[in-house]
C-alpha cells in the first residue's frame, strides 16, 4: 500500500482546500513535513486517519465525543455555515498480481443538532466511482489495513515510550499477534458461539410456562380495560375543549364590541397624551423664543436694506467730518509751497482749482445730517440669521401640526375606552374560560401521554404473550436438539482455545527473534541484551542480558525504552507481512542526541517503503536532516498564515 495524495478542505486549522503529493520515489521512502508546534502536524495525521477509518479513527482530540459532534468540532472556525468540510486520501494497493488505485473522500456539513451530523463517503477505484465500496468501505479497509494494527504504523513519537511499559507492551503484542495470525476471527467466533449457546440454553421449557401465559392474559385484559377508559377520557376532554373554544370566541367577540380590549391600553394612551401635550408646550416655547428675537425683522426686508445703506453713508459722513480740518491744513500748506516755488502759474492754478473742487464735495458731505447713529456691523450676518429662523419656524410649525393630529387621534381613542365597571364582568368571564381551557389542555396532554404509555406496555405484553405461546408449543424433540447444540458448542470452544494457544507457540519465537534483531539494530549495543522473550499467555516481554539474567524494561534509560517500543512496533509491523506506510508525529520527541542519531540512521530509512515524518523545527534539523536527505523524496513546510487564519502546506523544508 502506498499513499499518493491527501486532500484536506476546511478541516481543523486548514482553511480552504489543500492537496499534498505523498508518493515516494524508488529508494527514497521518506516524506518529510515540518511545522511549528500548533501549526497543523497532528491535524494532518487526524485527517489521514479520518479519511481511512471514519467514525472508527483514533483522532487526537475526539476523546469520548460523539462522532457527529466531533465532525462539527473539527470544521475550520473561520468558514461560513454553508461551506462543507472534506478529507480524502488516494493510495495504491496490490490485490493478487494487480495494482489498483483507490481514492476515498469523506465530506460533511453541520446538522441542526451537532450530534446528528453525518459524513458522506465516496470511493473511486482506478478513477471510477464505486458505489459498493462507498457503502461498505469500513469493512473493505480492514481487509488490508486493519484498524487494530493502525497503532503499528501511525503513532506519536512523544508517546511511543509508553509502549515499552509492561502493560502497554503486552497489549500491543497481543493485538499484533491476534491480527497477524487471524486470532481476532477466532475470538469473534468464540463470542458468536457463546451467544448461540446462551440462546439455545434458554429454549428449555419452564415448568410454569402455562402459569406465565395465564398471568400474561390477565395483564393484557387489565391493560385493555385501562386503555379503553383512557381513550374515553381523551375523547371527553377533546370535546370539552372544542365546546369551550366556541364559548371563548363568543365572549371575546362581546368583549371587543364593548371595547374591553382597550382597558389594557388605557394607561399607555394616557401616558402618550401627556407626552404629546408636553411636546406641544415645548414647541410653543421654542416658537415664542424665535418671535422674541430678530424674527419680526423678516417682515420689513426693504426697510432693513435702506437702513443698512444709511448706516454705511453715515459712517462715511463721520469719517469726512473727522478728516476735514486735517485735510484743509494740508491743502493750505500745499498751495503755499507751490506759490513759493518757481512753478508755472497755469499749473499752480490747476492744482488750486482741483483742491477747491474736492474740498467743496467733502464739505457738502460733512454737513449732511446723521439720524440713525448705528454702525453698519450691526447688519453683518442678519440676513443669514433671519433665513435660519425662518427655516426653524417652518419646522416647528410642521411639528406642531403633526403633534396636534396625533393628539386628536389619541383623544378620540381615549373617548372610546369604556369604564372598567361596565366591562369587568365580561373580562372576568373571559379570564375564567381561558383558565378552564388551559386546565383541560393540560389534562388532555397528561391523559394522552398516559394512554401512549399504556399502549406501549400493551404492545410489549402482546409480544411477550406471543413468545410464551411459542415456547409453550415447542416440541420435546426441539428441546433435546438445543441441548445437543449446547454440548457441541462447549467442545468447539475448547478446541478453538487449544488451537489458538498452539498457533501462538508456533509463531511467537519468530516474533521474539525479529524484535530482538530490530532492538539491536537500533541500539548498536550487542552487550546490552542477548534476547527478548514473550510469554505465550500474558504476552509480557522479558529482556535477557548476555549473561542470561533478566533485565526489567524499567532499568533501561528513557531513550532505550523508546527504542525498545520502536523495535516492538517495527518487529510486529514487519512480521505482519503487510507493506503499509509508516506515519510518525514528532519522531524525535524526548530523545537525546545519541538516540536521535540511532533512529535517523537505523530506523527511518528502513522502516518501510513509505515513511511520513511530521517534525518540529527542533527535531530533524542540521546534521539529522543532512543524514536523512539521501532517503527523502519530498519535503514540505506547514506554515500558519495569521492574515488568512489558516495553515498552508508549501514545498520545501524549514
XYZ file of C-alpha atoms in Angstrom:
654
model
C 0.000 0.000 0.000
C 1.336 3.456 -0.926
C -0.211 6.859 -0.243
C -0.279 9.066 -3.354
C -2.120 12.196 -2.300
C -4.032 13.605 0.665
C -6.800 16.218 0.376
C -7.716 18.487 3.304
C -10.504 21.049 2.961
C -11.746 23.321 5.789
C -10.554 20.788 8.370
C -9.173 21.991 11.686
C -6.518 24.649 11.209
C -6.595 24.190 7.394
C -8.949 26.679 5.679
C -9.739 26.125 2.016
C -8.513 23.121 0.001
C -5.019 21.679 0.270
C -3.769 18.806 -1.947
C -0.406 17.251 -0.995
C 1.561 14.755 -3.109
C 2.798 11.920 -0.837
C 4.097 9.455 -3.439
C 7.679 8.326 -2.681
C 10.447 7.748 -5.211
C 12.209 4.402 -5.560
C 14.918 4.071 -2.912
C 13.757 7.264 -1.163
C 10.960 6.231 1.199
C 10.789 9.367 3.382
C 8.248 12.179 3.009
C 9.268 14.959 5.439
C 6.817 17.596 6.694
C 7.992 20.336 9.062
C 5.832 22.580 11.225
C 5.999 24.510 14.472
C 4.028 23.208 17.440
C 0.373 24.035 16.871
C 0.963 24.520 13.151
C -1.081 21.524 11.960
C 1.045 18.327 12.167
C -1.367 16.411 14.390
C -4.331 17.744 12.373
C -2.658 16.351 9.233
C -2.366 12.909 10.899
C -6.007 13.131 12.095
C -7.179 13.952 8.546
C -5.319 10.930 7.162
C -6.804 8.505 9.718
C -10.291 10.038 9.462
C -10.291 9.602 5.677
C -9.383 5.914 6.067
C -11.409 4.848 9.106
C -14.215 7.417 9.546
C -16.024 7.055 12.880
C -13.550 4.373 13.987
C -10.485 6.632 13.510
C -8.276 7.247 16.543
C -8.161 11.040 16.235
C -6.178 13.050 18.765
C -8.828 15.370 20.215
C -12.001 13.290 19.966
C -11.971 11.551 23.360
C -15.468 10.359 24.268
C -17.150 12.888 21.948
C -19.959 11.568 19.729
C -18.892 11.191 16.092
C -21.350 13.803 14.789
C -20.263 16.346 17.410
C -16.601 15.590 16.610
C -17.194 16.249 12.886
C -18.750 19.641 13.670
C -15.969 20.473 16.129
C -13.311 19.511 13.540
C -14.538 22.100 10.984
C -12.431 25.220 10.457
C -13.706 28.012 12.718
C -13.497 30.731 10.054
C -15.652 29.231 7.289
C -19.313 30.027 6.683
C -22.036 27.519 7.713
C -22.783 26.828 4.033
C -19.254 25.574 3.263
C -18.542 21.862 3.645
C -15.542 20.073 5.151
C -13.712 17.260 3.380
C -10.778 14.911 3.923
C -9.554 12.417 1.326
C -6.708 10.008 0.669
C -5.570 8.436 -2.616
C -3.398 5.311 -2.494
C -2.358 2.239 -4.456
C -2.942 -1.339 -3.276
C -1.836 -4.604 -4.826
C -4.520 -7.304 -4.848
C -3.009 -10.574 -6.053
C -0.883 -9.555 -9.028
C -2.954 -6.487 -9.956
C -2.290 -2.974 -8.614
C -5.310 -0.707 -8.175
C -5.622 2.936 -7.217
C -8.253 3.869 -4.634
C -9.425 7.345 -3.605
C -11.741 7.788 -0.610
C -13.328 11.139 0.279
C -15.390 11.992 3.367
C -17.322 15.282 3.397
C -19.860 16.798 5.780
C -21.772 19.923 6.740
C -23.185 20.588 10.242
C -26.717 19.414 11.025
C -29.090 21.458 13.207
C -28.259 19.099 16.067
C -24.450 18.629 16.034
C -24.700 15.004 17.184
C -26.840 14.232 14.093
C -24.082 15.315 11.678
C -23.072 12.527 9.286
C -20.274 12.269 6.748
C -20.766 11.246 3.125
C -18.251 8.674 1.843
C -17.334 8.472 -1.848
C -14.845 5.841 -3.067
C -13.242 5.705 -6.518
C -11.340 2.727 -7.945
C -8.959 3.488 -10.826
C -10.726 6.814 -11.324
C -14.282 5.405 -11.448
C -16.876 5.824 -8.728
C -17.632 2.535 -6.903
C -20.999 2.558 -5.102
C -20.435 -0.820 -3.428
C -17.092 0.255 -1.936
C -18.635 3.564 -0.841
C -21.326 1.704 1.122
C -19.004 -0.917 2.654
C -15.699 0.938 2.886
C -15.247 0.280 6.649
C -15.274 -3.473 6.016
C -13.061 -3.211 2.918
C -10.268 -1.111 4.515
C -9.958 -3.630 7.358
C -9.096 -6.373 4.893
C -5.669 -4.927 4.045
C -5.151 -2.277 6.781
C -6.989 -3.389 9.955
C -7.809 -0.635 12.436
C -6.377 -2.777 15.260
C -2.971 -2.650 13.516
C -3.022 1.108 12.891
C -1.022 1.796 16.072
C 1.889 -0.083 14.467
C 2.001 2.309 11.517
C 0.519 5.612 12.781
C 1.963 6.828 16.076
C 3.231 9.799 18.079
C 6.966 9.778 18.822
C 6.419 11.620 22.113
C 4.064 8.897 23.379
C 5.743 5.793 21.973
C 7.823 5.289 25.130
C 4.652 4.188 26.958
C 4.534 1.088 24.715
C 7.699 -0.118 26.465
C 5.810 -0.319 29.783
C 4.871 -3.949 30.622
C 1.094 -3.497 30.487
C 1.148 -1.472 27.240
C 3.696 -3.723 25.513
C 1.644 -6.813 26.434
C -1.478 -5.245 24.958
C 0.381 -4.208 21.801
C 1.969 -7.651 21.290
C -1.341 -9.420 21.951
C -3.172 -7.237 19.418
C -0.420 -7.615 16.844
C -0.248 -11.405 17.181
C -4.004 -11.842 17.041
C -4.198 -9.866 13.783
C -1.039 -11.439 12.436
C -2.329 -14.996 12.996
C -6.011 -14.254 12.395
C -6.842 -14.953 16.045
C -9.182 -11.987 16.124
C -11.514 -14.046 13.913
C -11.294 -16.930 16.422
C -12.113 -14.538 19.264
C -15.150 -13.226 17.394
C -16.174 -16.822 16.579
C -15.928 -17.740 20.269
C -18.175 -14.783 21.170
C -20.708 -15.728 18.491
C -20.756 -19.352 19.688
C -21.310 -18.152 23.231
C -24.339 -16.118 22.126
C -25.757 -19.154 20.271
C -25.137 -21.331 23.320
C -26.949 -18.865 25.562
C -29.866 -18.623 23.169
C -30.168 -22.420 22.872
C -29.934 -22.890 26.630
C -32.828 -20.507 27.211
C -35.082 -22.576 24.935
C -35.736 -25.267 27.577
C -39.374 -25.260 28.594
C -40.036 -23.845 32.080
C -42.358 -25.878 34.259
C -44.563 -22.875 34.956
C -44.949 -21.697 31.326
C -48.714 -22.259 31.418
C -48.979 -20.204 34.597
C -46.997 -17.412 32.944
C -49.309 -17.486 29.918
C -52.393 -17.170 32.132
C -50.826 -14.349 34.120
C -49.917 -12.566 30.875
C -53.507 -12.929 29.609
C -54.809 -11.365 32.834
C -52.394 -8.435 32.497
C -53.419 -7.958 28.866
C -57.103 -7.862 29.892
C -56.418 -5.284 32.611
C -54.397 -3.141 30.200
C -57.206 -3.327 27.623
C -59.684 -2.010 30.215
C -57.341 0.800 31.290
C -56.624 1.733 27.668
C -60.352 1.794 26.824
C -61.028 4.037 29.837
C -58.194 6.428 28.918
C -59.419 6.652 25.324
C -62.854 7.664 26.659
C -61.283 10.351 28.838
C -59.266 11.675 25.893
C -62.444 11.879 23.774
C -64.331 13.696 26.579
C -61.522 16.196 27.149
C -61.231 16.804 23.421
C -64.986 17.503 23.094
C -64.962 19.772 26.170
C -62.046 21.758 24.743
C -63.811 22.218 21.388
C -67.032 23.411 23.112
C -65.074 25.721 25.406
C -63.198 27.156 22.431
C -66.530 28.153 20.845
C -67.639 29.906 24.065
C -64.313 31.711 24.398
C -64.616 33.078 20.845
C -68.151 34.328 21.608
C -67.063 36.102 24.803
C -64.013 37.572 23.061
C -66.338 38.978 20.377
C -68.553 40.513 23.079
C -65.529 41.969 24.849
C -64.270 43.546 21.636
C -67.691 45.033 20.834
C -67.801 46.500 24.357
C -64.280 47.869 23.997
C -62.940 45.753 26.843
C -59.769 45.035 24.897
C -58.937 48.745 25.196
C -58.809 48.663 29.001
C -55.267 47.368 28.923
C -54.300 50.259 26.602
C -55.748 52.980 28.846
C -52.589 53.707 30.850
C -50.487 53.683 27.708
C -52.847 56.132 25.946
C -52.835 58.495 28.950
C -49.062 58.389 29.070
C -48.850 59.144 25.340
C -51.340 62.038 25.691
C -49.259 63.571 28.464
C -46.146 63.217 26.398
C -47.780 64.839 23.348
C -49.093 67.793 25.393
C -45.656 68.376 26.894
C -44.071 68.261 23.434
C -46.685 70.812 22.192
C -45.828 73.110 25.100
C -42.121 72.802 24.317
C -42.914 73.591 20.672
C -44.843 76.701 21.719
C -41.986 77.957 23.886
C -39.475 77.461 21.072
C -41.664 79.457 18.660
C -42.053 82.246 21.268
C -38.270 82.454 21.683
C -37.915 82.837 17.901
C -40.565 85.584 17.800
C -38.871 87.409 20.705
C -35.598 87.642 18.780
C -34.936 89.192 15.426
C -37.697 87.237 13.741
C -40.111 90.203 13.263
C -37.473 91.985 11.171
C -38.089 89.483 8.410
C -41.440 91.306 7.825
C -39.658 94.536 6.605
C -36.809 93.392 4.340
C -36.837 96.610 2.202
C -36.666 98.861 5.259
C -33.786 96.807 6.666
C -31.932 97.221 3.342
C -32.448 101.044 3.368
C -31.287 101.256 6.982
C -28.151 99.263 6.135
C -27.327 101.678 3.272
C -27.989 104.735 5.519
C -25.686 103.366 8.239
C -22.918 102.909 5.677
C -23.491 106.508 4.429
C -23.434 107.959 7.938
C -20.181 106.126 8.625
C -18.699 107.891 5.553
C -20.060 111.313 6.785
C -18.464 110.804 10.196
C -15.145 109.973 8.573
C -15.399 113.157 6.383
C -16.060 115.325 9.455
C -13.103 113.884 11.328
C -10.685 114.348 8.386
C -11.932 117.752 7.075
C -9.765 120.041 9.320
C -6.613 117.978 8.884
C -7.015 117.829 5.105
C -7.775 121.631 4.931
C -4.499 122.429 6.718
C -2.603 120.076 4.396
C -4.186 121.692 1.293
C -3.238 125.184 2.551
C 0.413 124.220 3.017
C 0.442 122.593 -0.414
C -0.808 125.796 -2.121
C 1.684 127.966 -0.223
C 4.522 125.659 -1.184
C 3.506 125.848 -4.838
C 3.327 129.680 -4.694
C 6.801 129.907 -3.173
C 8.249 127.682 -5.851
C 9.049 128.545 -9.412
C 6.119 126.524 -10.687
C 4.267 127.615 -13.772
C 1.288 129.825 -12.969
C -1.066 127.689 -15.043
C -0.028 124.549 -13.121
C -0.464 126.339 -9.801
C -3.946 127.442 -10.835
C -4.941 123.906 -11.966
C -3.846 122.361 -8.636
C -5.636 125.082 -6.676
C -8.860 124.566 -8.652
C -8.729 120.767 -8.084
C -8.152 121.198 -4.323
C -11.090 123.618 -4.065
C -13.397 121.246 -6.001
C -12.530 118.297 -3.740
C -12.964 120.465 -0.649
C -16.419 121.588 -1.768
C -17.527 117.936 -2.238
C -16.120 116.933 1.151
C -17.717 119.839 2.911
C -21.076 119.213 1.254
C -20.937 115.579 2.541
C -19.829 116.597 6.038
C -22.758 118.927 6.525
C -25.354 116.177 5.784
C -27.495 115.090 8.788
C -26.921 111.699 10.624
C -30.100 110.424 12.264
C -29.525 106.609 12.723
C -26.326 106.705 14.694
C -25.559 102.976 14.356
C -22.621 101.015 12.918
C -23.008 99.014 9.669
C -21.523 96.000 11.524
C -24.924 95.607 13.192
C -26.255 94.243 9.885
C -23.444 91.636 9.443
C -24.994 88.073 9.490
C -28.514 89.458 9.989
C -29.787 88.129 6.655
C -28.395 84.567 7.347
C -29.873 84.655 10.860
C -33.280 85.675 9.509
C -33.117 82.861 6.932
C -32.237 80.213 9.583
C -35.000 81.490 11.891
C -37.490 81.241 9.014
C -36.497 77.557 8.349
C -36.689 76.713 12.078
C -40.115 78.429 12.368
C -41.419 76.323 9.446
C -40.049 73.111 11.079
C -41.671 73.969 14.430
C -44.971 74.754 12.716
C -44.941 71.397 10.840
C -44.066 69.576 14.072
C -46.949 71.359 15.862
C -49.445 70.289 13.187
C -48.231 66.672 13.385
C -48.425 66.637 17.194
C -51.898 68.148 17.109
C -53.025 65.434 14.671
C -51.623 62.677 16.939
C -53.201 64.330 19.973
C -56.580 64.422 18.255
C -56.399 60.719 17.317
C -55.404 59.643 20.844
C -58.124 61.823 22.442
C -60.701 60.142 20.198
C -59.302 56.716 21.112
C -59.407 57.647 24.802
C -63.053 58.549 24.465
C -63.801 55.038 23.135
C -62.323 53.309 26.223
C -65.238 52.080 28.316
C -65.450 52.409 32.064
C -63.942 49.392 33.813
C -67.070 48.752 35.897
C -69.092 48.293 32.695
C -66.849 45.572 31.252
C -65.318 43.928 34.324
C -67.912 41.116 34.230
C -67.021 40.266 30.607
C -63.299 40.359 31.404
C -63.774 38.108 34.430
C -65.851 35.649 32.388
C -63.254 35.542 29.606
C -60.427 35.014 32.112
C -62.303 32.144 33.739
C -62.984 30.459 30.414
C -59.329 30.775 29.332
C -58.139 29.347 32.661
C -60.501 26.382 32.249
C -59.253 25.910 28.655
C -55.640 25.716 29.884
C -56.616 23.247 32.608
C -58.396 20.969 30.139
C -55.458 21.126 27.700
C -53.057 20.029 30.465
C -55.399 17.183 31.436
C -55.666 16.120 27.786
C -51.871 16.077 27.375
C -51.388 14.145 30.608
C -54.068 11.598 29.676
C -52.713 11.274 26.112
C -49.199 10.609 27.433
C -50.588 8.041 29.878
C -52.544 6.396 27.052
C -49.412 6.222 24.880
C -47.507 4.599 27.750
C -50.274 2.036 28.264
C -50.358 1.246 24.537
C -46.569 0.717 24.514
C -46.902 -1.571 27.547
C -49.715 -3.366 25.757
C -47.532 -3.910 22.672
C -44.657 -5.262 24.771
C -47.043 -7.517 26.691
C -48.533 -8.870 23.451
C -45.011 -9.646 22.201
C -44.241 -11.445 25.450
C -47.520 -13.352 25.208
C -46.652 -14.457 21.657
C -43.220 -15.633 22.788
C -44.755 -17.575 25.695
C -47.233 -19.272 23.389
C -44.414 -20.191 21.018
C -42.374 -21.533 23.890
C -45.358 -23.445 25.240
C -45.911 -25.107 21.867
C -42.311 -26.190 21.304
C -41.742 -29.827 20.581
C -39.777 -32.006 23.028
C -37.535 -33.053 20.152
C -36.515 -29.422 19.614
C -35.580 -29.124 23.294
C -33.326 -32.184 23.010
C -31.846 -30.735 19.809
C -30.980 -27.499 21.654
C -29.264 -29.424 24.450
C -27.133 -31.261 21.883
C -26.150 -27.961 20.197
C -25.098 -26.516 23.574
C -22.925 -29.560 24.260
C -21.285 -29.354 20.820
C -20.548 -25.656 21.325
C -18.738 -26.445 24.592
C -16.459 -28.899 22.773
C -15.919 -26.472 19.875
C -14.964 -23.556 22.168
C -12.457 -25.786 23.994
C -10.961 -26.838 20.652
C -10.669 -23.216 19.474
C -8.795 -22.189 22.629
C -6.334 -25.081 22.252
C -5.818 -24.254 18.583
C -5.139 -20.558 19.373
C -2.565 -21.422 22.041
C -0.782 -23.850 19.731
C -0.746 -21.320 16.896
C 0.774 -18.672 19.173
C 3.505 -21.043 20.410
C 4.421 -21.951 16.823
C 4.843 -18.293 15.765
C 5.948 -16.433 18.886
C 9.603 -17.494 18.555
C 9.847 -15.827 15.138
C 8.425 -12.589 16.618
C 10.911 -12.757 19.523
C 13.846 -13.036 17.116
C 12.535 -10.212 14.926
C 12.041 -7.782 17.844
C 15.482 -8.697 19.257
C 17.133 -8.021 15.873
C 15.330 -4.684 15.499
C 16.302 -3.573 19.018
C 19.964 -4.475 18.466
C 19.886 -2.697 15.094
C 18.562 0.438 16.747
C 20.804 0.460 19.816
C 24.018 -0.842 18.224
C 24.778 -2.298 21.700
C 25.340 -6.039 21.405
C 26.300 -6.173 25.067
C 23.024 -4.662 26.315
C 20.739 -7.676 25.777
C 21.043 -11.157 24.317
C 17.408 -11.920 23.595
C 13.773 -10.953 24.191
C 11.171 -13.424 25.465
C 7.393 -13.134 25.004
C 5.119 -15.051 27.399
C 2.620 -17.107 25.304
C -0.330 -16.447 27.640
C 0.203 -13.000 29.199
C 2.210 -11.687 26.176
C 4.567 -9.928 28.609
C 8.085 -9.089 27.377
C 11.216 -10.081 29.291
C 14.737 -8.934 28.368
C 17.785 -11.151 28.962
C 21.353 -9.887 29.326
C 24.272 -11.621 27.606
C 24.863 -13.358 30.974
C 21.351 -14.821 30.917
C 19.944 -12.559 33.659
C 16.503 -10.976 33.384
C 16.507 -7.221 32.679
C 13.398 -5.202 33.507
C 12.458 -2.506 30.961
C 12.346 -0.066 33.901
C 16.148 -0.377 34.185
C 16.605 0.949 30.668
C 17.130 4.652 30.107
C 14.236 6.710 28.743
C 15.854 6.743 25.305
C 16.452 2.970 25.386
C 12.837 2.348 26.416
C 11.677 4.416 23.457
C 13.953 2.426 21.146
C 12.523 -0.790 22.658
C 8.999 0.447 21.893
C 10.058 1.271 18.316
C 11.609 -2.206 17.992
C 8.382 -3.864 19.202
C 6.262 -1.920 16.706
C 8.814 -2.383 13.911
C 9.022 -6.124 14.564
C 5.242 -6.555 14.668
C 4.814 -4.466 11.508
C 7.434 -6.471 9.629
C 6.130 -9.821 10.894
C 2.598 -8.907 9.828
C 3.723 -9.135 6.198
C 1.701 -6.008 5.346
C 3.633 -3.370 3.383
C 1.912 -0.329 4.841
C 3.058 3.296 5.114
C 4.535 4.387 8.450
C 3.462 7.829 9.712
C 5.248 9.277 12.768
C 4.331 12.554 14.511
C 7.195 14.267 16.448
C 9.564 11.399 15.509
C 12.460 12.518 17.736
C 10.461 13.844 20.683
C 12.043 13.428 24.154
C 15.233 11.810 22.778
C 18.799 12.940 23.414
C 21.296 13.415 20.606
C 22.735 9.875 20.734
C 19.360 8.148 20.473
C 18.205 10.588 17.808
C 21.177 9.540 15.688
C 20.231 5.869 16.120
C 16.675 6.458 14.834
C 17.812 8.707 11.972
C 20.459 6.246 10.783
C 18.947 2.842 11.611
C 15.137 3.179 11.606
C 13.651 5.905 9.447
C 15.339 4.817 6.171
C 14.459 1.146 6.850
C 11.014 1.373 8.493
C 9.172 0.761 5.218
C 8.864 1.700 1.588
C 6.951 4.851 2.558
C 7.742 6.736 5.785
C 5.969 10.053 6.519
C 7.672 12.123 9.243
C 5.940 15.114 10.879
C 8.749 17.085 12.549
C 9.084 20.322 14.532
C 11.897 22.833 13.927
C 13.807 21.340 16.890
C 13.902 17.723 15.680
C 15.030 16.860 12.154
C 17.396 19.769 11.557
C 21.036 20.313 10.798
C 23.055 17.088 11.000
C 19.940 14.862 11.242
C 18.452 16.474 8.144
C 21.704 16.011 6.224
C 21.831 12.308 7.141
C 18.238 11.759 6.009
C 18.480 13.822 2.795
C 19.578 10.868 0.566
C 16.443 8.990 1.632
C 13.954 11.897 1.260
C 11.609 12.020 -1.749
C 9.620 15.112 -0.845
C 9.796 17.921 1.724
C 7.011 20.226 2.839
C 6.697 23.125 5.262
C 3.390 23.569 7.119
C 3.187 27.302 7.853
C 0.395 29.180 9.664
C -0.758 32.410 7.987
C -2.113 34.898 10.578
C -3.901 37.016 7.948
C -5.610 34.042 6.271
C -6.196 32.299 9.648
C -5.091 29.027 8.038
C -2.112 26.722 7.800
C -0.689 26.245 4.316
C 1.482 23.346 3.111
C 4.345 24.635 0.971
C 7.070 22.734 -0.865
C 10.472 22.835 0.851
C 11.543 22.411 4.454
C 12.339 24.918 7.214
